[in-house]
GROMACS .gro file of C-alpha atoms in nm:
model
  363
    1GLN     CA    1   2.474   2.095  -0.982
    2ASP     CA    2   2.135   2.018  -0.829
    3GLN     CA    3   1.852   2.205  -0.993
    4LEU     CA    4   1.499   2.249  -0.863
    5GLN     CA    5   1.269   2.096  -1.124
    6GLN     CA    6   0.938   2.195  -0.973
    7LYS     CA    7   0.795   2.348  -0.659
    8ILE     CA    8   0.442   2.252  -0.559
    9ILE     CA    9   0.265   2.446  -0.284
   10CYS     CA   10   0.053   2.225  -0.058
   11PRO     CA   11  -0.239   2.331   0.166
   12GLY     CA   12  -0.016   2.318   0.475
   13PRO     CA   13   0.305   2.171   0.619
   14VAL     CA   14   0.344   1.814   0.493
   15THR     CA   15   0.432   1.569   0.772
   16CYS     CA   16   0.444   1.254   0.556
   17LEU     CA   17   0.432   1.174   0.185
   18THR     CA   18   0.412   0.862  -0.031
   19ALA     CA   19   0.335   0.760  -0.389
   20SER     CA   20   0.148   0.451  -0.506
   21PRO     CA   21   0.371   0.180  -0.658
   22ASN     CA   22   0.180   0.206  -0.988
   23GLY     CA   23   0.270   0.577  -1.007
   24LEU     CA   24  -0.088   0.701  -1.039
   25TYR     CA   25  -0.151   0.861  -0.699
   26VAL     CA   26   0.025   1.065  -0.431
   27LEU     CA   27  -0.074   1.078  -0.064
   28ALA     CA   28   0.027   1.352   0.177
   29GLY     CA   29  -0.043   1.406   0.545
   30VAL     CA   30  -0.123   1.770   0.628
   31ALA     CA   31  -0.206   1.817   0.997
   32GLU     CA   32  -0.472   1.549   1.073
   33SER     CA   33  -0.594   1.522   0.711
   34ILE     CA   34  -0.492   1.288   0.429
   35TYR     CA   35  -0.478   1.444   0.081
   36LEU     CA   36  -0.500   1.220  -0.228
   37TRP     CA   37  -0.384   1.358  -0.565
   38GLU     CA   38  -0.384   1.211  -0.913
   39VAL     CA   39  -0.034   1.243  -1.058
   40SER     CA   40  -0.123   1.274  -1.426
   41ASN     CA   41  -0.331   1.591  -1.393
   42GLY     CA   42  -0.275   1.715  -1.037
   43ASN     CA   43  -0.642   1.681  -0.939
   44LEU     CA   44  -0.713   1.660  -0.567
   45LEU     CA   45  -0.940   1.355  -0.546
   46ALA     CA   46  -1.011   1.326  -0.173
   47ILE     CA   47  -0.946   1.477   0.169
   48LEU     CA   48  -0.982   1.222   0.449
   49ASN     CA   49  -1.039   1.344   0.804
   50ARG     CA   50  -1.058   1.040   1.030
   51HIS     CA   51  -0.752   1.103   1.247
   52TYR     CA   52  -0.772   1.325   1.554
   53GLN     CA   53  -0.410   1.442   1.559
   54ASP     CA   54  -0.130   1.505   1.308
   55LEU     CA   55  -0.037   1.234   1.058
   56THR     CA   56   0.306   1.074   1.104
   57CYS     CA   57   0.327   0.807   0.830
   58LEU     CA   58   0.160   0.676   0.515
   59CYS     CA   59   0.225   0.373   0.295
   60PHE     CA   60   0.063   0.179   0.009
   61THR     CA   61   0.031  -0.194  -0.041
   62ASP     CA   62   0.247  -0.327  -0.325
   63ASP     CA   63  -0.052  -0.354  -0.562
   64SER     CA   64  -0.174   0.002  -0.482
   65SER     CA   65  -0.518  -0.129  -0.380
   66HIS     CA   66  -0.495  -0.019  -0.016
   67PHE     CA   67  -0.304   0.235   0.188
   68LEU     CA   68  -0.232   0.272   0.558
   69SER     CA   69  -0.210   0.583   0.772
   70GLY     CA   70  -0.067   0.636   1.120
   71ALA     CA   71  -0.091   0.942   1.344
   72LYS     CA   72  -0.018   1.087   1.684
   73ASP     CA   73  -0.366   0.981   1.798
   74CYS     CA   74  -0.228   0.624   1.840
   75LEU     CA   75  -0.446   0.496   1.555
   76ALA     CA   76  -0.342   0.313   1.239
   77LEU     CA   77  -0.610   0.302   0.967
   78VAL     CA   78  -0.636   0.079   0.660
   79TRP     CA   79  -0.808   0.235   0.358
   80ASN     CA   80  -0.944   0.073   0.043
   81LEU     CA   81  -0.839   0.302  -0.242
   82TYR     CA   82  -1.138   0.197  -0.455
   83ASN     CA   83  -1.383   0.300  -0.183
   84VAL     CA   84  -1.204   0.632  -0.133
   85LEU     CA   85  -1.219   0.713  -0.506
   86GLN     CA   86  -1.583   0.602  -0.529
   87ALA     CA   87  -1.707   0.822  -0.244
   88GLU     CA   88  -1.870   1.157  -0.313
   89PRO     CA   89  -1.669   1.468  -0.219
   90SER     CA   90  -1.920   1.548   0.057
   91GLN     CA   91  -1.875   1.204   0.214
   92ILE     CA   92  -1.584   1.073   0.420
   93PRO     CA   93  -1.549   0.700   0.348
   94ASP     CA   94  -1.496   0.460   0.637
   95PRO     CA   95  -1.157   0.291   0.667
   96ARG     CA   96  -1.151  -0.084   0.620
   97HIS     CA   97  -0.981  -0.138   0.958
   98VAL     CA   98  -0.908   0.078   1.262
   99TRP     CA   99  -0.614  -0.051   1.464
  100SER     CA  100  -0.620   0.098   1.814
  101ARG     CA  101  -0.393  -0.135   2.010
  102HIS     CA  102  -0.110   0.119   2.049
  103SER     CA  103  -0.115   0.345   2.355
  104LEU     CA  104   0.120   0.620   2.226
  105PRO     CA  105   0.169   0.790   1.886
  106ILE     CA  106   0.240   0.578   1.579
  107THR     CA  107   0.586   0.655   1.441
  108ASP     CA  108   0.619   0.432   1.134
  109LEU     CA  109   0.437   0.188   0.905
  110CYS     CA  110   0.559  -0.085   0.673
  111CYS     CA  111   0.370  -0.305   0.428
  112GLY     CA  112   0.480  -0.648   0.307
  113PHE     CA  113   0.399  -0.814  -0.025
  114GLY     CA  114   0.066  -0.963  -0.122
  115GLY     CA  115  -0.165  -0.669  -0.186
  116PRO     CA  116  -0.478  -0.696   0.031
  117LEU     CA  117  -0.346  -1.026   0.171
  118ALA     CA  118  -0.021  -0.869   0.291
  119ARG     CA  119   0.102  -0.819   0.644
  120ALA     CA  120   0.175  -0.474   0.784
  121ALA     CA  121   0.400  -0.363   1.069
  122THR     CA  122   0.346  -0.060   1.294
  123ALA     CA  123   0.592   0.109   1.531
  124SER     CA  124   0.505   0.330   1.825
  125LEU     CA  125   0.647   0.533   2.110
  126ASP     CA  126   0.477   0.286   2.345
  127GLN     CA  127   0.789   0.066   2.300
  128THR     CA  128   0.610  -0.191   2.084
  129ALA     CA  129   0.611  -0.299   1.722
  130LYS     CA  130   0.308  -0.489   1.600
  131LEU     CA  131   0.243  -0.711   1.298
  132TRP     CA  132  -0.105  -0.716   1.144
  133GLU     CA  133  -0.295  -0.898   0.870
  134ILE     CA  134  -0.455  -0.649   0.629
  135SER     CA  135  -0.728  -0.881   0.499
  136SER     CA  136  -0.878  -0.964   0.839
  137GLY     CA  137  -0.739  -0.678   1.046
  138GLU     CA  138  -0.617  -0.931   1.303
  139LEU     CA  139  -0.317  -0.864   1.526
  140LEU     CA  140  -0.057  -1.136   1.458
  141LEU     CA  141   0.234  -1.031   1.677
  142SER     CA  142   0.325  -0.768   1.938
  143VAL     CA  143   0.687  -0.724   2.046
  144LEU     CA  144   0.775  -0.516   2.354
  145PHE     CA  145   1.113  -0.339   2.369
  146ASP     CA  146   1.283  -0.137   2.642
  147VAL     CA  147   1.287   0.183   2.430
  148GLY     CA  148   1.040   0.367   2.208
  149ILE     CA  149   1.040   0.246   1.846
  150MET     CA  150   1.080   0.511   1.574
  151SER     CA  151   1.100   0.301   1.255
  152VAL     CA  152   1.014  -0.047   1.129
  153THR     CA  153   1.063  -0.250   0.812
  154LEU     CA  154   1.040  -0.609   0.686
  155ASP     CA  155   1.281  -0.801   0.466
  156LEU     CA  156   1.158  -0.926   0.129
  157SER     CA  157   1.093  -1.281   0.251
  158GLU     CA  158   0.935  -1.148   0.573
  159TYR     CA  159   1.149  -1.372   0.792
  160HIS     CA  160   1.269  -1.074   0.997
  161MET     CA  161   1.130  -0.744   1.123
  162PHE     CA  162   1.379  -0.464   1.189
  163CYS     CA  163   1.294  -0.197   1.446
  164GLY     CA  164   1.484   0.128   1.508
  165GLY     CA  165   1.490   0.255   1.865
  166MET     CA  166   1.511   0.600   2.020
  167ASP     CA  167   1.852   0.517   2.171
  168GLY     CA  168   2.008   0.441   1.830
  169SER     CA  169   1.980   0.061   1.852
  170ILE     CA  170   1.832  -0.146   1.569
  171PHE     CA  171   1.661  -0.469   1.671
  172GLN     CA  172   1.615  -0.777   1.453
  173VAL     CA  173   1.300  -0.976   1.536
  174ASP     CA  174   1.266  -1.329   1.397
  175LEU     CA  175   0.911  -1.377   1.269
  176CYS     CA  176   0.953  -1.754   1.229
  177ALA     CA  177   1.083  -1.818   1.582
  178TRP     CA  178   0.944  -2.120   1.767
  179PRO     CA  179   0.733  -2.143   1.976
  180VAL     CA  180   0.492  -1.896   1.819
  181GLN     CA  181   0.382  -1.628   2.065
  182ARG     CA  182   0.150  -1.339   1.992
  183ASP     CA  183   0.301  -1.126   2.270
  184ARG     CA  184   0.678  -1.130   2.301
  185THR     CA  185   0.938  -0.928   2.490
  186PHE     CA  186   1.269  -0.847   2.320
  187GLN     CA  187   1.532  -0.875   2.592
  188THR     CA  188   1.845  -0.702   2.462
  189GLU     CA  189   2.084  -0.865   2.710
  190ARG     CA  190   1.980  -1.212   2.591
  191GLU     CA  191   1.975  -1.132   2.218
  192ASN     CA  192   2.300  -0.946   2.159
  193GLY     CA  193   2.340  -1.121   1.825
  194LYS     CA  194   2.024  -0.951   1.698
  195VAL     CA  195   2.107  -0.588   1.772
  196PHE     CA  196   2.283  -0.340   1.540
  197LYS     CA  197   2.482  -0.089   1.747
  198GLY     CA  198   2.644   0.224   1.609
  199HIS     CA  199   2.396   0.512   1.590
  200ARG     CA  200   2.412   0.768   1.870
  201ASN     CA  201   2.055   0.900   1.833
  202GLN     CA  202   1.710   0.780   1.733
  203VAL     CA  203   1.686   0.569   1.415
  204THR     CA  204   1.425   0.735   1.194
  205CYS     CA  205   1.422   0.512   0.884
  206LEU     CA  206   1.513   0.158   0.778
  207SER     CA  207   1.531  -0.021   0.443
  208VAL     CA  208   1.641  -0.374   0.342
  209SER     CA  209   1.803  -0.460   0.010
  210THR     CA  210   1.623  -0.686  -0.236
  211ASP     CA  211   1.851  -0.985  -0.165
  212GLY     CA  212   1.803  -0.943   0.212
  213SER     CA  213   2.175  -0.905   0.285
  214LEU     CA  214   2.203  -0.531   0.352
  215LEU     CA  215   2.022  -0.293   0.588
  216LEU     CA  216   2.017   0.085   0.541
  217SER     CA  217   1.945   0.307   0.840
  218GLY     CA  218   1.914   0.683   0.890
  219SER     CA  219   1.934   0.863   1.223
  220HIS     CA  220   1.912   1.197   1.395
  221ASP     CA  221   2.287   1.163   1.463
  222GLU     CA  222   2.323   1.303   1.107
  223THR     CA  223   2.449   0.976   0.955
  224VAL     CA  224   2.322   0.705   0.723
  225ARG     CA  225   2.472   0.360   0.781
  226LEU     CA  226   2.485   0.049   0.562
  227TRP     CA  227   2.492  -0.277   0.758
  228ASP     CA  228   2.565  -0.640   0.676
  229ILE     CA  229   2.265  -0.820   0.826
  230GLN     CA  230   2.439  -1.153   0.881
  231SER     CA  231   2.736  -1.017   1.080
  232LYS     CA  232   2.567  -0.697   1.214
  233GLN     CA  233   2.877  -0.503   1.103
  234CYS     CA  234   2.858  -0.147   0.967
  235LEU     CA  235   2.998  -0.148   0.613
  236LYS     CA  236   2.973   0.223   0.536
  237THR     CA  237   2.882   0.549   0.710
  238MET     CA  238   2.759   0.854   0.517
  239ASN     CA  239   2.758   1.186   0.702
  240HIS     CA  240   2.496   1.456   0.649
  241LYS     CA  241   2.461   1.816   0.762
  242GLY     CA  242   2.148   1.757   0.968
  243PRO     CA  243   1.918   1.489   1.110
  244VAL     CA  244   1.825   1.222   0.853
  245THR     CA  245   1.448   1.180   0.830
  246ASN     CA  246   1.414   0.943   0.534
  247ALA     CA  247   1.634   0.701   0.341
  248PHE     CA  248   1.555   0.387   0.143
  249ILE     CA  249   1.704   0.143  -0.109
  250VAL     CA  250   1.557   0.138  -0.461
  251LEU     CA  251   1.648  -0.028  -0.789
  252ALA     CA  252   1.831   0.225  -1.006
  253PRO     CA  253   1.626   0.349  -1.307
  254ALA     CA  254   1.777   0.284  -1.651
  255ASN     CA  255   1.854   0.652  -1.717
  256MET     CA  256   1.978   0.735  -1.367
  257PHE     CA  257   2.339   0.788  -1.476
  258ASN     CA  258   2.252   0.960  -1.803
  259PRO     CA  259   2.338   1.331  -1.760
  260GLU     CA  260   2.079   1.422  -2.023
  261GLY     CA  261   1.806   1.216  -1.863
  262LYS     CA  262   1.496   1.415  -1.769
  263PRO     CA  263   1.135   1.323  -1.693
  264SER     CA  264   0.952   1.269  -2.021
  265VAL     CA  265   0.632   1.427  -1.888
  266PRO     CA  266   0.641   1.734  -1.661
  267LEU     CA  267   0.462   1.688  -1.329
  268PRO     CA  268   0.156   1.915  -1.308
  269LYS     CA  269   0.100   2.131  -1.004
  270PHE     CA  270  -0.125   1.970  -0.745
  271SER     CA  271  -0.462   2.136  -0.697
  272ARG     CA  272  -0.552   2.275  -0.356
  273HIS     CA  273  -0.926   2.221  -0.408
  274LEU     CA  274  -1.122   1.901  -0.453
  275HIS     CA  275  -1.168   1.795  -0.814
  276GLY     CA  276  -1.498   1.927  -0.950
  277THR     CA  277  -1.523   2.215  -0.703
  278GLU     CA  278  -1.262   2.447  -0.855
  279SER     CA  279  -1.375   2.780  -0.993
  280SER     CA  280  -1.350   2.812  -1.369
  281ASP     CA  281  -1.145   3.132  -1.347
  282GLU     CA  282  -0.867   2.962  -1.153
  283PRO     CA  283  -0.533   2.942  -1.338
  284GLY     CA  284  -0.498   2.610  -1.512
  285ALA     CA  285  -0.873   2.547  -1.505
  286GLU     CA  286  -0.876   2.527  -1.882
  287GLY     CA  287  -0.740   2.170  -1.871
  288VAL     CA  288  -0.940   1.893  -2.036
  289THR     CA  289  -1.038   1.573  -1.857
  290LEU     CA  290  -1.089   1.271  -2.084
  291ARG     CA  291  -1.320   0.986  -1.988
  292LEU     CA  292  -1.322   0.681  -2.211
  293GLY     CA  293  -1.664   0.578  -2.329
  294LEU     CA  294  -1.836   0.881  -2.180
  295HIS     CA  295  -2.069   0.908  -2.482
  296GLN     CA  296  -2.195   0.558  -2.410
  297GLN     CA  297  -2.289   0.625  -2.049
  298GLU     CA  298  -2.637   0.702  -1.937
  299PRO     CA  299  -2.693   1.065  -1.829
  300GLY     CA  300  -2.567   1.129  -1.476
  301GLN     CA  301  -2.461   0.770  -1.419
  302SER     CA  302  -2.096   0.681  -1.369
  303TYR     CA  303  -1.928   0.352  -1.445
  304LEU     CA  304  -1.911   0.266  -1.075
  305GLU     CA  305  -2.283   0.327  -1.034
  306LYS     CA  306  -2.359   0.104  -1.332
  307ALA     CA  307  -2.137  -0.171  -1.192
  308GLU     CA  308  -2.308  -0.145  -0.853
  309ARG     CA  309  -2.651  -0.164  -1.017
  310MET     CA  310  -2.546  -0.467  -1.219
  311TYR     CA  311  -2.419  -0.649  -0.910
  312SER     CA  312  -2.736  -0.571  -0.715
  313GLN     CA  313  -2.950  -0.708  -1.000
  314MET     CA  314  -2.734  -1.018  -1.021
  315TYR     CA  315  -2.761  -1.086  -0.648
  316SER     CA  316  -3.136  -1.023  -0.643
  317THR     CA  317  -3.182  -1.264  -0.935
  318ARG     CA  318  -2.976  -1.524  -0.756
  319GLU     CA  319  -3.187  -1.488  -0.441
  320LYS     CA  320  -3.510  -1.520  -0.638
  321ASN     CA  321  -3.383  -1.834  -0.808
  322LEU     CA  322  -3.277  -1.992  -0.483
  323VAL     CA  323  -3.590  -1.907  -0.291
  324GLY     CA  324  -3.846  -1.892  -0.571
  325ASP     CA  325  -3.957  -2.122  -0.851
  326GLN     CA  326  -3.764  -2.450  -0.834
  327GLU     CA  327  -3.880  -2.555  -1.178
  328HIS     CA  328  -3.732  -2.241  -1.336
  329LEU     CA  329  -3.404  -2.311  -1.159
  330THR     CA  330  -3.400  -2.668  -1.295
  331ILE     CA  331  -3.452  -2.537  -1.650
  332GLN     CA  332  -3.164  -2.295  -1.604
  333VAL     CA  333  -2.936  -2.574  -1.480
  334SER     CA  334  -3.021  -2.795  -1.780
  335GLU     CA  335  -2.953  -2.506  -2.019
  336LEU     CA  336  -2.618  -2.441  -1.855
  337GLU     CA  337  -2.526  -2.810  -1.870
  338GLU     CA  338  -2.608  -2.812  -2.241
  339GLU     CA  339  -2.398  -2.500  -2.293
  340VAL     CA  340  -2.104  -2.659  -2.109
  341SER     CA  341  -2.136  -2.970  -2.323
  342ASN     CA  342  -2.128  -2.759  -2.642
  343LEU     CA  343  -1.824  -2.568  -2.519
  344ARG     CA  344  -1.643  -2.892  -2.441
  345LYS     CA  345  -1.714  -3.021  -2.791
  346ILE     CA  346  -1.589  -2.695  -2.946
  347ASN     CA  347  -1.278  -2.711  -2.731
  348LYS     CA  348  -1.209  -3.072  -2.836
  349ASP     CA  349  -1.254  -2.985  -3.206
  350LEU     CA  350  -1.012  -2.692  -3.169
  351PHE     CA  351  -0.759  -2.916  -2.996
  352ASP     CA  352  -0.783  -3.186  -3.265
  353PHE     CA  353  -0.750  -2.925  -3.542
  354SER     CA  354  -0.446  -2.766  -3.376
  355THR     CA  355  -0.286  -3.107  -3.325
  356ARG     CA  356  -0.326  -3.197  -3.694
  357ILE     CA  357  -0.173  -2.866  -3.801
  358ILE     CA  358   0.124  -2.894  -3.563
  359THR     CA  359   0.199  -3.263  -3.635
  360LYS     CA  360   0.148  -3.235  -4.011
  361PRO     CA  361   0.475  -3.332  -4.180
  362ALA     CA  362   0.647  -3.055  -4.374
  363LYS     CA  363   0.645  -3.091  -4.753
   0.00000   0.00000   0.00000
């Protein structure tokens, strides 16, 4: 029997939700705001208000360094998590990229592998799916369909992009097709071998298995279907009692089939106020926040501020050396060359010593 483990009240109706792959953070879209919580203690770390209409989708990069947000305002934003965490509560950090090439609301986002070097796909009601490069923000590909696109995903090798349409069709787009075109039109009548047909209503979610052989799809026709990608045949249909809004394939945890298996650490309730602004008489305010090395920090100076000051000093020193006294720079170069020579000698001695030990015959 299913049991409710925990109920967490959020500041408003949640339209989209995601967790970072490293398990440290949770993002939620509430109206046009993005809320960022820390999982371990439930602290609300940031509230981002850069969208003009309700959020529709959120996703992290695989290394948790960036996250993407899409909304009904036709914008997709790329955020650097480090910059968001570094910003003061009174400041709203700027997104790294603002993608504004869609003309109707964004319906779905998908991130490939590669961290900040990954590619991301966006789907929209404007009947297009677009592929972007996160590092540069450049648009790599735009595919026009004859229906609005409700969901999008990439396979693990990123050879194909799968797009779910409002009419129940699922389209397979080859990303390695030749010749390479930035703007393409998917003509269904010419590409029957690349369309999955079976759903009777809009396809809201898509997920590809790790080996790239299976596709999972959920739809408002109250079914979830499992497809063989090669043959485009439906292998299994699972019926539900209402429209399916989310479904995805994951690797099964080790204790998934253990009836006694429970989370080792209970999830704390998420705060509804920004961390550091809560009143001390609020329930749960007696929690303790640990900061490693806090006693070694200078008063009122965080680790990030110290790192920024160190980098600024390093860059200023470099500029002075390049523009200033050439003689001082020459002395520095000679000292570094001498240091490198000493390190090479030490390395050679260590190698010779290790070789003698390893090749020494056993007694």
